Amino acid sequence: MAEEKNETDTAKAGALRSSLTIELHSHYAIRLWEGRKRQPDDLRERGRPQILSMPRVIQRAGLMSRDAEGDNPYADMALLKLENALDLATTEIQKLVDELEATLKAIPARISLTDVSSVSPLNIGVFSRTPLGYRCVWLLVGYDQLAMKVFQASHYGLISGKERDEMLSNGGHLVRKVYGVAQHYRSFAVTRADLEQKTVIASEAVKLLGDVDLDVMAGKMLSTFSPNLKKLAENSEASE
């Protein structure tokens, strides 16, 4: 008689999957999602500057992560700069949201306001190969929330038109600064070993991209999401 197999010996869980969809309600956030191509302007010598779309920002963040996996210290520098910019922008936008929420609550008794939303928000599926790509999306969703509260507070006369415009402008500027970090990243095939050995490739990289921060080079200062973080920590422990 054949021996029965224990089901637990062969049973395996399938691959984990998850999907992410966001809603954008304000034209301000939707325009930042879509970005802006560089176009000639007949009224000025220089056209309006290009703004990356969010999908391109996510793509650039993924490129940084991929390069960092190849032990590229310039990619690690870019990831750290992107994370720091995201932390700052997220904190500042949340402060503005908190300020508006306090303003919206400071209304006479027996008056209630519902949360504002678009009658037809833009629904978008999102996928990123790196957590920092999703962090960029969270930032834009936070700005969308800010824009909705700004217009609600302005509509009911709780803030002035000047305050409304300043908050929208300041929030948008914070998001565009994060976009700028991704936009200025230049991928170059160089490794820490190249730089330590002062190879020809390393010389070209330094000429094009400048010097690498010594703390980043040594793995002492890296992004929380740097692919090299675990590997460098293991190497450090092994050498002790």
mmCIF file of C-alpha atoms in Angstrom:
data_model
loop_
_atom_site.group_PDB
_atom_site.id
_atom_site.type_symbol
_atom_site.label_atom_id
_atom_site.label_comp_id
_atom_site.label_asym_id
_atom_site.label_seq_id
_atom_site.Cartn_x
_atom_site.Cartn_y
_atom_site.Cartn_z
ATOM 1 C CA MET A 1 0.000 0.000 0.000
ATOM 2 C CA ALA A 2 1.443 3.390 -1.011
ATOM 3 C CA GLU A 3 2.340 5.665 1.862
ATOM 4 C CA GLU A 4 0.055 8.665 2.117
ATOM 5 C CA LYS A 5 1.723 12.030 1.734
ATOM 6 C CA ASN A 6 1.393 14.574 4.477
ATOM 7 C CA GLU A 7 -0.312 17.590 2.866
ATOM 8 C CA THR A 8 1.866 19.953 4.862
ATOM 9 C CA ASP A 9 4.963 18.506 3.155
ATOM 10 C CA THR A 10 3.912 19.725 -0.286
ATOM 11 C CA ALA A 11 1.558 22.632 0.345
ATOM 12 C CA LYS A 12 3.103 25.985 -0.521
ATOM 13 C CA ALA A 13 1.710 29.475 -0.395
ATOM 14 C CA GLY A 14 1.461 31.361 -3.663
ATOM 15 C CA ALA A 15 3.121 34.671 -4.398
ATOM 16 C CA LEU A 16 1.807 37.625 -2.414
ATOM 17 C CA ARG A 17 0.002 40.225 -4.478
ATOM 18 C CA SER A 18 -1.562 43.579 -3.751
ATOM 19 C CA SER A 19 -2.941 46.427 -5.829
ATOM 20 C CA LEU A 20 -3.120 50.116 -5.045
ATOM 21 C CA THR A 21 -5.550 52.713 -6.351
ATOM 22 C CA ILE A 22 -5.690 56.367 -5.376
ATOM 23 C CA GLU A 23 -8.253 59.121 -5.898
ATOM 24 C CA LEU A 24 -7.295 62.690 -6.738
ATOM 25 C CA HIS A 25 -9.991 65.313 -6.255
ATOM 26 C CA SER A 26 -8.346 68.667 -7.010
ATOM 27 C CA HIS A 27 -7.119 70.015 -10.338
ATOM 28 C CA TYR A 28 -3.947 71.158 -8.566
ATOM 29 C CA ALA A 29 -2.979 67.605 -7.602
ATOM 30 C CA ILE A 30 -4.101 66.166 -10.951
ATOM 31 C CA ARG A 31 -1.868 68.626 -12.825
ATOM 32 C CA LEU A 32 1.082 67.582 -10.676
ATOM 33 C CA TRP A 33 0.300 63.938 -11.404
ATOM 34 C CA GLU A 34 0.285 64.641 -15.141
ATOM 35 C CA GLY A 35 3.321 66.941 -15.106
ATOM 36 C CA ARG A 36 4.088 69.542 -17.752
ATOM 37 C CA LYS A 37 6.147 69.219 -20.905
ATOM 38 C CA ARG A 38 8.538 71.977 -21.886
ATOM 39 C CA GLN A 39 6.735 74.159 -24.411
ATOM 40 C CA PRO A 40 7.766 77.346 -26.265
ATOM 41 C CA ASP A 41 6.227 80.549 -24.987
ATOM 42 C CA ASP A 42 5.746 83.366 -27.498
ATOM 43 C CA LEU A 43 5.570 85.955 -24.728
ATOM 44 C CA ARG A 44 8.953 85.151 -23.208
ATOM 45 C CA GLU A 45 12.346 84.058 -24.474
ATOM 46 C CA ARG A 46 12.267 80.970 -22.296
ATOM 47 C CA GLY A 47 9.353 78.572 -22.177
ATOM 48 C CA ARG A 48 7.756 77.321 -18.985
ATOM 49 C CA PRO A 49 10.022 74.780 -17.235
ATOM 50 C CA GLN A 50 9.258 71.097 -17.523
ATOM 51 C CA ILE A 51 7.658 69.296 -14.579
ATOM 52 C CA LEU A 52 7.941 65.520 -14.475
ATOM 53 C CA SER A 53 4.747 63.511 -14.236
ATOM 54 C CA MET A 54 4.277 61.334 -11.172
ATOM 55 C CA PRO A 55 4.729 58.124 -13.230
ATOM 56 C CA ARG A 56 8.116 59.489 -14.387
ATOM 57 C CA VAL A 57 9.074 60.357 -10.797
ATOM 58 C CA ILE A 58 8.200 56.797 -9.724
ATOM 59 C CA GLN A 59 10.248 55.482 -12.641
ATOM 60 C CA ARG A 60 13.264 57.600 -11.654
ATOM 61 C CA ALA A 61 12.998 56.426 -8.044
ATOM 62 C CA GLY A 62 13.017 52.854 -9.323
ATOM 63 C CA LEU A 63 16.112 53.614 -11.417
ATOM 64 C CA MET A 64 17.897 54.989 -8.352
ATOM 65 C CA SER A 65 17.008 51.832 -6.427
ATOM 66 C CA ARG A 66 18.173 49.569 -9.244
ATOM 67 C CA ASP A 67 21.490 51.407 -9.512
ATOM 68 C CA ALA A 68 21.940 51.263 -5.736
ATOM 69 C CA GLU A 69 21.488 47.500 -5.873
ATOM 70 C CA GLY A 70 24.611 47.494 -8.056
ATOM 71 C CA ASP A 71 26.588 49.167 -5.231
ATOM 72 C CA ASN A 72 26.459 52.584 -6.899
ATOM 73 C CA PRO A 73 27.140 55.237 -4.206
ATOM 74 C CA TYR A 74 25.757 58.060 -6.377
ATOM 75 C CA ALA A 75 22.426 56.227 -6.441
ATOM 76 C CA ASP A 76 22.589 55.894 -2.651
ATOM 77 C CA MET A 77 23.199 59.645 -2.403
ATOM 78 C CA ALA A 78 20.174 60.297 -4.607
ATOM 79 C CA LEU A 79 17.956 57.950 -2.576
ATOM 80 C CA LEU A 80 19.008 59.685 0.636
ATOM 81 C CA LYS A 81 18.341 63.120 -0.881
ATOM 82 C CA LEU A 82 14.940 61.971 -2.137
ATOM 83 C CA GLU A 83 13.969 60.559 1.259
ATOM 84 C CA ASN A 84 15.062 63.728 3.076
ATOM 85 C CA ALA A 85 13.098 65.895 0.620
ATOM 86 C CA LEU A 86 10.042 63.679 1.098
ATOM 87 C CA ASP A 87 10.303 63.842 4.888
ATOM 88 C CA LEU A 88 10.512 67.644 4.827
ATOM 89 C CA ALA A 89 7.695 68.099 2.306
ATOM 90 C CA THR A 90 5.409 65.620 4.076
ATOM 91 C CA THR A 91 5.949 67.331 7.433
ATOM 92 C CA GLU A 92 5.324 70.824 6.057
ATOM 93 C CA ILE A 93 2.199 69.846 4.127
ATOM 94 C CA GLN A 94 0.809 68.056 7.184
ATOM 95 C CA LYS A 95 1.359 71.233 9.219
ATOM 96 C CA LEU A 96 -0.726 73.179 6.700
ATOM 97 C CA VAL A 97 -3.445 70.494 6.770
ATOM 98 C CA ASP A 98 -3.517 70.563 10.584
ATOM 99 C CA GLU A 99 -3.758 74.367 10.530
ATOM 100 C CA LEU A 100 -6.704 74.227 8.148
ATOM 101 C CA GLU A 101 -8.460 71.526 10.148
ATOM 102 C CA ALA A 102 -8.221 73.724 13.247
ATOM 103 C CA THR A 103 -9.621 76.643 11.241
ATOM 104 C CA LEU A 104 -12.501 74.563 9.896
ATOM 105 C CA LYS A 105 -13.399 73.434 13.424
ATOM 106 C CA ALA A 106 -13.418 76.999 14.745
ATOM 107 C CA ILE A 107 -16.951 77.695 13.538
ATOM 108 C CA PRO A 108 -20.025 78.680 15.554
ATOM 109 C CA ALA A 109 -21.856 75.985 17.480
ATOM 110 C CA ARG A 110 -24.628 74.026 15.708
ATOM 111 C CA ILE A 111 -22.922 74.421 12.344
ATOM 112 C CA SER A 112 -21.438 71.297 10.777
ATOM 113 C CA LEU A 113 -19.361 70.930 7.634
ATOM 114 C CA THR A 114 -18.964 67.694 5.709
ATOM 115 C CA ASP A 115 -15.650 66.688 4.163
ATOM 116 C CA VAL A 116 -15.180 68.113 0.690
ATOM 117 C CA SER A 117 -14.685 65.831 -2.316
ATOM 118 C CA SER A 118 -15.000 65.877 -6.092
ATOM 119 C CA VAL A 119 -18.161 64.530 -7.706
ATOM 120 C CA SER A 120 -15.917 62.749 -10.228
ATOM 121 C CA PRO A 121 -12.417 62.155 -8.811
ATOM 122 C CA LEU A 122 -9.616 60.774 -10.928
ATOM 123 C CA ASN A 123 -8.987 57.110 -10.068
ATOM 124 C CA ILE A 124 -5.456 55.898 -10.736
ATOM 125 C CA GLY A 125 -3.791 52.519 -10.306
ATOM 126 C CA VAL A 126 -0.249 52.838 -8.938
ATOM 127 C CA PHE A 127 2.746 50.502 -8.997
ATOM 128 C CA SER A 128 6.288 51.258 -7.842
ATOM 129 C CA ARG A 129 9.390 49.064 -7.634
ATOM 130 C CA THR A 130 10.646 50.979 -4.616
ATOM 131 C CA PRO A 131 8.976 52.181 -1.392
ATOM 132 C CA LEU A 132 10.180 55.727 -2.089
ATOM 133 C CA GLY A 133 8.040 55.747 -5.222
ATOM 134 C CA TYR A 134 4.982 55.117 -3.075
ATOM 135 C CA ARG A 135 6.157 57.782 -0.630
ATOM 136 C CA CYS A 136 6.045 60.257 -3.529
ATOM 137 C CA VAL A 137 2.456 59.211 -4.203
ATOM 138 C CA TRP A 138 1.517 59.638 -0.516
ATOM 139 C CA LEU A 139 2.922 63.158 -0.671
ATOM 140 C CA LEU A 140 0.781 64.053 -3.677
ATOM 141 C CA VAL A 141 -2.325 62.608 -2.012
ATOM 142 C CA GLY A 142 -1.508 64.756 1.027
ATOM 143 C CA TYR A 143 -1.285 67.821 -1.201
ATOM 144 C CA ASP A 144 -4.633 66.889 -2.744
ATOM 145 C CA GLN A 145 -6.120 66.779 0.753
ATOM 146 C CA LEU A 146 -4.577 70.181 1.475
ATOM 147 C CA ALA A 147 -6.046 71.679 -1.709
ATOM 148 C CA MET A 148 -9.546 70.442 -0.885
ATOM 149 C CA LYS A 149 -9.429 71.886 2.628
ATOM 150 C CA VAL A 150 -7.987 75.169 1.336
ATOM 151 C CA PHE A 151 -10.861 75.648 -1.095
ATOM 152 C CA GLN A 152 -13.420 74.649 1.524
ATOM 153 C CA ALA A 153 -12.056 77.121 4.061
ATOM 154 C CA SER A 154 -11.889 79.843 1.422
ATOM 155 C CA HIS A 155 -15.423 79.108 0.179
ATOM 156 C CA TYR A 156 -16.877 79.625 3.664
ATOM 157 C CA GLY A 157 -14.833 82.753 4.329
ATOM 158 C CA LEU A 158 -12.603 81.178 6.978
ATOM 159 C CA ILE A 159 -9.402 82.206 5.179
ATOM 160 C CA SER A 160 -8.684 85.017 2.739
ATOM 161 C CA GLY A 161 -8.030 84.640 -0.964
ATOM 162 C CA LYS A 162 -4.406 85.587 -0.339
ATOM 163 C CA GLU A 163 -4.030 82.880 2.308
ATOM 164 C CA ARG A 164 -5.645 80.367 -0.059
ATOM 165 C CA ASP A 165 -3.226 81.174 -2.880
ATOM 166 C CA GLU A 166 -0.193 81.130 -0.586
ATOM 167 C CA MET A 167 -1.064 77.724 0.875
ATOM 168 C CA LEU A 168 -1.652 76.199 -2.560
ATOM 169 C CA SER A 169 1.574 77.717 -3.879
ATOM 170 C CA ASN A 170 3.670 76.637 -0.885
ATOM 171 C CA GLY A 171 2.305 73.099 -0.974
ATOM 172 C CA GLY A 172 2.842 72.782 -4.716
ATOM 173 C CA HIS A 173 6.396 74.089 -4.360
ATOM 174 C CA LEU A 174 7.174 71.378 -1.781
ATOM 175 C CA VAL A 175 5.932 68.657 -4.137
ATOM 176 C CA ARG A 176 7.895 70.084 -7.085
ATOM 177 C CA LYS A 177 11.098 70.132 -5.001
ATOM 178 C CA VAL A 178 10.728 66.387 -4.509
ATOM 179 C CA TYR A 179 10.115 66.002 -8.242
ATOM 180 C CA GLY A 180 13.295 67.990 -8.855
ATOM 181 C CA VAL A 181 15.425 65.460 -6.954
ATOM 182 C CA ALA A 182 14.167 62.696 -9.232
ATOM 183 C CA GLN A 183 14.453 64.848 -12.349
ATOM 184 C CA HIS A 184 18.127 65.688 -11.790
ATOM 185 C CA TYR A 185 19.285 62.132 -11.108
ATOM 186 C CA ARG A 186 21.762 60.867 -13.703
ATOM 187 C CA SER A 187 22.401 57.144 -13.960
ATOM 188 C CA PHE A 188 26.070 56.204 -14.362
ATOM 189 C CA ALA A 189 27.453 52.667 -14.166
ATOM 190 C CA VAL A 190 30.015 53.007 -11.387
ATOM 191 C CA THR A 191 30.537 51.101 -8.112
ATOM 192 C CA ARG A 192 32.206 51.726 -4.780
ATOM 193 C CA ALA A 193 34.985 49.379 -5.878
ATOM 194 C CA ASP A 194 35.588 51.548 -8.969
ATOM 195 C CA LEU A 195 35.926 54.635 -6.809
ATOM 196 C CA GLU A 196 38.178 52.930 -4.270
ATOM 197 C CA GLN A 197 40.440 51.646 -7.046
ATOM 198 C CA LYS A 198 40.293 54.961 -8.941
ATOM 199 C CA THR A 199 39.453 53.321 -12.248
ATOM 200 C CA VAL A 200 38.854 55.187 -15.503
ATOM 201 C CA ILE A 201 35.095 54.797 -15.010
ATOM 202 C CA ALA A 202 35.416 56.304 -11.527
ATOM 203 C CA SER A 203 37.304 59.316 -12.918
ATOM 204 C CA GLU A 204 34.567 59.890 -15.489
ATOM 205 C CA ALA A 205 31.889 59.611 -12.795
ATOM 206 C CA VAL A 206 33.609 62.150 -10.533
ATOM 207 C CA LYS A 207 34.076 64.529 -13.465
ATOM 208 C CA LEU A 208 30.392 64.260 -14.391
ATOM 209 C CA LEU A 209 28.725 63.900 -10.990
ATOM 210 C CA GLY A 210 31.221 65.270 -8.462
ATOM 211 C CA ASP A 211 32.606 63.625 -5.348
ATOM 212 C CA VAL A 212 30.681 61.064 -3.322
ATOM 213 C CA ASP A 213 29.809 61.935 0.267
ATOM 214 C CA LEU A 214 32.267 59.980 2.430
ATOM 215 C CA ASP A 215 29.585 58.833 4.898
ATOM 216 C CA VAL A 216 27.470 57.524 2.020
ATOM 217 C CA MET A 217 30.527 55.880 0.481
ATOM 218 C CA ALA A 218 31.246 54.084 3.774
ATOM 219 C CA GLY A 219 27.604 53.108 4.286
ATOM 220 C CA LYS A 220 27.315 55.172 7.465
ATOM 221 C CA MET A 221 24.594 57.442 6.070
ATOM 222 C CA LEU A 222 22.063 55.836 3.746
ATOM 223 C CA SER A 223 18.384 56.068 2.965
ATOM 224 C CA THR A 224 16.111 53.922 5.092
ATOM 225 C CA PHE A 225 15.091 52.238 1.849
ATOM 226 C CA SER A 226 18.548 51.845 0.336
ATOM 227 C CA PRO A 227 19.004 48.303 -1.063
ATOM 228 C CA ASN A 228 22.613 48.418 0.103
ATOM 229 C CA LEU A 229 21.792 49.026 3.748
ATOM 230 C CA LYS A 230 21.494 45.354 4.742
ATOM 231 C CA LYS A 231 24.482 44.228 2.696
ATOM 232 C CA LEU A 232 26.762 46.927 4.062
ATOM 233 C CA ALA A 233 25.650 46.180 7.633
ATOM 234 C CA GLU A 234 26.452 42.485 7.144
ATOM 235 C CA ASN A 235 29.875 43.321 5.704
ATOM 236 C CA SER A 236 30.576 45.630 8.648
ATOM 237 C CA GLU A 237 29.614 42.919 11.177
ATOM 238 C CA ALA A 238 31.743 40.355 9.389
ATOM 239 C CA SER A 239 34.817 42.570 9.558
ATOM 240 C CA GLU A 240 34.473 43.212 13.303
#
